[in-house]
Coordinates of C-alpha atoms in Angstrom, one line a residue:
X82 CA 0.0 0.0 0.0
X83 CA 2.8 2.5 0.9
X84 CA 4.6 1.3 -2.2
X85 CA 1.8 2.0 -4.8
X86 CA 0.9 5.7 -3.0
X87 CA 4.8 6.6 -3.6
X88 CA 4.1 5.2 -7.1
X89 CA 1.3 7.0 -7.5
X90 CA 2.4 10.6 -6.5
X91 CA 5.4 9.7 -8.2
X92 CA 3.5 9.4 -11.9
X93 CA 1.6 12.9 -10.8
X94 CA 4.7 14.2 -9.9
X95 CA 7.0 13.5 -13.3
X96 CA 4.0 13.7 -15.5
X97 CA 3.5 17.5 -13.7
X98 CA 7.2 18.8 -13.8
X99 CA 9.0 16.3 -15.5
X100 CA 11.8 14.0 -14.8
X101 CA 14.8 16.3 -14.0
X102 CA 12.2 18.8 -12.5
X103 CA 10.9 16.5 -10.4
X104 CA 11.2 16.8 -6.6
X105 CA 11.5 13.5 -4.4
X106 CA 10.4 15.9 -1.2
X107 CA 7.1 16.5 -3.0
X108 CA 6.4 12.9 -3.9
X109 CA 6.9 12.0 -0.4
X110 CA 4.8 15.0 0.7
X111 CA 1.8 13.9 -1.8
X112 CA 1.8 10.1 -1.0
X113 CA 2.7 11.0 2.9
X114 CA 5.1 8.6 5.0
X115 CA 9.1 9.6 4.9
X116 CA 12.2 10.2 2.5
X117 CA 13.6 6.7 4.0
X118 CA 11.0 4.8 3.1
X119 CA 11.0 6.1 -0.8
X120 CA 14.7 5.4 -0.5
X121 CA 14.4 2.0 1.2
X122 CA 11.6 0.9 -1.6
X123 CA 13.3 2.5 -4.4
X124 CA 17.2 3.4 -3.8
X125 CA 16.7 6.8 -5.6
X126 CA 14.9 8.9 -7.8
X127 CA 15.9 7.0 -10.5
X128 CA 14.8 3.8 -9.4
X129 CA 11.1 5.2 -8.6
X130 CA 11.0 6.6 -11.8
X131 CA 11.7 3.2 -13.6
X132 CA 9.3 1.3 -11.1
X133 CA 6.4 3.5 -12.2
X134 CA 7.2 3.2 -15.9
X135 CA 7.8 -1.2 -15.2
X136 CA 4.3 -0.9 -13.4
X137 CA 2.5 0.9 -16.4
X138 CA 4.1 -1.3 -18.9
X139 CA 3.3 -4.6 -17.1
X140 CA -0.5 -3.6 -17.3
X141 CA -0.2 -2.9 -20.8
X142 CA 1.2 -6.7 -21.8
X143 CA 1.1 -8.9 -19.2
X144 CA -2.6 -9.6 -20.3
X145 CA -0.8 -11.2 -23.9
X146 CA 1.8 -13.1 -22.2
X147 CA -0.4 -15.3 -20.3
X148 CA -1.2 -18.9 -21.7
X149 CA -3.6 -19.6 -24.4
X150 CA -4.3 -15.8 -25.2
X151 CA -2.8 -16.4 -28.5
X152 CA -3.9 -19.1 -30.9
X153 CA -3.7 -20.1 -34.1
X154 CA -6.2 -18.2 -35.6
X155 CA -4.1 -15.7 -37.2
X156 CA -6.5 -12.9 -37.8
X157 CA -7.8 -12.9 -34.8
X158 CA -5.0 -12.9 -32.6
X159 CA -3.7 -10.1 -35.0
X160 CA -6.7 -8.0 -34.1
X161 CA -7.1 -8.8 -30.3
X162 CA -3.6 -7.7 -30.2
X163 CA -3.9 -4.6 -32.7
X164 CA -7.0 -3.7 -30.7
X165 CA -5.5 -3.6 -27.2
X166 CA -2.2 -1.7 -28.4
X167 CA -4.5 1.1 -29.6
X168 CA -6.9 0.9 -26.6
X169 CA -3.7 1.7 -24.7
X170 CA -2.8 4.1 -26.6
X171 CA -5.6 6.6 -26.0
X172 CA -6.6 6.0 -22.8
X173 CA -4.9 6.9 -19.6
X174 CA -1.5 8.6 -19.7
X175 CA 0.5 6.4 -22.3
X176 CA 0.7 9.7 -24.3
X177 CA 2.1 12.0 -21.8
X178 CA 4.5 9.5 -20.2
X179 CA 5.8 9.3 -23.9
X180 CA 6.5 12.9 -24.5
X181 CA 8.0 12.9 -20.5
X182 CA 10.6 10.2 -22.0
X183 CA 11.4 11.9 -24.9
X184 CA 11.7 15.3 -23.7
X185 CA 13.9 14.4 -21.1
X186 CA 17.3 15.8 -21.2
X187 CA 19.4 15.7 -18.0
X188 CA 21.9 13.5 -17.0
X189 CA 20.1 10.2 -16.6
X190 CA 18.5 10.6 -20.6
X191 CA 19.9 7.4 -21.8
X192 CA 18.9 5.3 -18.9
X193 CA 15.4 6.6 -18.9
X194 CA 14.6 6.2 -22.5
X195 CA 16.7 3.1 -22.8
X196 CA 14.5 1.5 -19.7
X197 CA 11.5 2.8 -21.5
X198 CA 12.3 1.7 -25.2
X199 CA 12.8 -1.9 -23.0
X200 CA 9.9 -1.9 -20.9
X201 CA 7.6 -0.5 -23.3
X202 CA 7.7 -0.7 -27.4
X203 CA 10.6 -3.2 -27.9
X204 CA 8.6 -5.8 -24.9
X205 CA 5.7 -5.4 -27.1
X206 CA 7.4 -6.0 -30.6
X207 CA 9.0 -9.2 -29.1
X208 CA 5.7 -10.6 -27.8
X209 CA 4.2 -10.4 -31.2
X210 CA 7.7 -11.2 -33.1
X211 CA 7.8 -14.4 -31.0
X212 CA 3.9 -15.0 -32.0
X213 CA 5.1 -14.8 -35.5
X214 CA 7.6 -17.1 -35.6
X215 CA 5.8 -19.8 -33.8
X216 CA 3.0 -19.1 -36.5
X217 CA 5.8 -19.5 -40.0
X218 CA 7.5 -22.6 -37.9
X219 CA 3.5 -24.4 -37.9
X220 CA 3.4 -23.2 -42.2
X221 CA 0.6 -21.1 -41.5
X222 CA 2.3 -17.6 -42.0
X223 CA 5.7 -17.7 -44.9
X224 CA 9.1 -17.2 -44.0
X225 CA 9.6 -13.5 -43.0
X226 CA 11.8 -11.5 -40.6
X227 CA 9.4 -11.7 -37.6
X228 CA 10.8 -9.1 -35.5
X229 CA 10.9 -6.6 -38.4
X230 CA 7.1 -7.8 -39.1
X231 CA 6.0 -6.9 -35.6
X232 CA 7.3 -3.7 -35.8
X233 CA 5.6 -3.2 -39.3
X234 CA 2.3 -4.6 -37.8
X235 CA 2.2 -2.5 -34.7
X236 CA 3.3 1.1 -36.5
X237 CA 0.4 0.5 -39.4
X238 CA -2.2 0.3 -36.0
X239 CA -1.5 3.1 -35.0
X240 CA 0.2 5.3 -37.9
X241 CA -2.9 7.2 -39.1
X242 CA -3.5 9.2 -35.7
X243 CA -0.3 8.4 -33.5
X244 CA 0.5 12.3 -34.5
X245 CA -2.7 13.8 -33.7
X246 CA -2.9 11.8 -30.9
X247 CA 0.9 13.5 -29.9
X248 CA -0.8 16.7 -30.3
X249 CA -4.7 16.4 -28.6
X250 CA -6.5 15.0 -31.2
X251 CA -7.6 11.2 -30.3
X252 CA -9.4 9.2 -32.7
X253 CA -12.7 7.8 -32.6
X254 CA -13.0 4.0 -32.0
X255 CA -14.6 3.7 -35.6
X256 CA -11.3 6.0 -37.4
X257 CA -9.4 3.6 -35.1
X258 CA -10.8 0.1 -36.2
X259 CA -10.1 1.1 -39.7
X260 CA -7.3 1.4 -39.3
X261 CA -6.4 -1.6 -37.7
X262 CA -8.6 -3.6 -40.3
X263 CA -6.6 -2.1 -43.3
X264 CA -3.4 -2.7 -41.4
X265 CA -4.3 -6.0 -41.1
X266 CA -5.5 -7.1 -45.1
X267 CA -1.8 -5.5 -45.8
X268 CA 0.1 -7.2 -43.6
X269 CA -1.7 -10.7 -44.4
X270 CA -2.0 -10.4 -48.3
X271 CA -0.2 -7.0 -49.3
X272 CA -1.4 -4.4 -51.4
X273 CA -1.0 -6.1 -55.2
X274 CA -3.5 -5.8 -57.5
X275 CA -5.5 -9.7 -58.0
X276 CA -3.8 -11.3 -60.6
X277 CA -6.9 -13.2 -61.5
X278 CA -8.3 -12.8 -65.7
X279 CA -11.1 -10.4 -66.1
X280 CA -14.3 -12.2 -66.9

């Protein structure tokens, strides 16, 4: 309990003022109990910050790495998956913990957006990469670099409005769901034109 209220302020606290900006006296003043405590939980500022990032991320895909979520229906793991990464995406603060990240620039920069990267986009690019490659070892998806694919996949979710979304324009669940359907004809049977005669 005294762990999540320090994690809590904490996320209030960097999403307010930022990272470097950030004052461990006022965490501790929002969530109440002491400076040793956030120490004893934490070791520093540092390691808070990562906990609260390794919290929000967990919530994101723990749900896909339990067993039997995905299966070998193709297209509708593809979806189910496609569907919850955009879901994520505009609700609660994935937005402004991304431009905290990015816009950091003090002296822990690289650890911050190297834990993040890890915790966050490149977790979720090897869940799906390692769904891929169990799906061309069983023949029912062709030979393809499966991390390069789950990157492909996940950016053509959520390219359309990702931007707008940066800048305070979410999409509606309709805008976003085709999206995801077009995404997903394209990445299963690409954009050619059907070879078939004209009748």
């Amino acid at each position: 309990m005294r762990r999540q209220r320090l994690l809590d302020a904490a996320a209030e606290v960097f999403m307010e003022q930022g990272y470097a900006g950030a004052s461990v006296n006022e965490i501790v003043r929002r969530a109440g109990g002491s400076m040793s405590t956030l120490y004893r939980l934490f070791g520093s500022k540092l390691g808070l910050f990562e906990a609260m990032i390794a919290q929000r991320t967990e919530a994101v895909f723990a749900p896909f790495e339990a067993e039997g979520v995905w299966t070998d229906d193709v297209e509708a793991s593809l979806l189910a998956y496609g569907r919850h990464i955009q879901s994520r995406l505009v609700e609660g603060d994935a937005v402004e913990i991304f431009r905290l990240v990015v816009s950091e620039r003090g002296e822990d920069r690289e650890r911050i957006q190297s834990f993040f990267h890890d915790a966050g986009p490149r977790r979720g690019q090897r869940l799906l990469a390692d769904y891929l490659r169990t799906q061309v070892e069983k023949g029912r998806l062709r030979a393809m670099d499966c991390d390069m694919a789950a990157c492909q996949f996940i950016d053509m979710t959520r390219a359309p409005f990702y931007y707008r979304l940066l800048f305070g324009d979410p999409p509606g669940e309709a805008e976003r769901e085709r999206a995801l359907q077009q995404a997903l004809t394209l990445f299963l049977h690409g954009a050619g034109a059907s070879r078939e005669e004209p009748v």
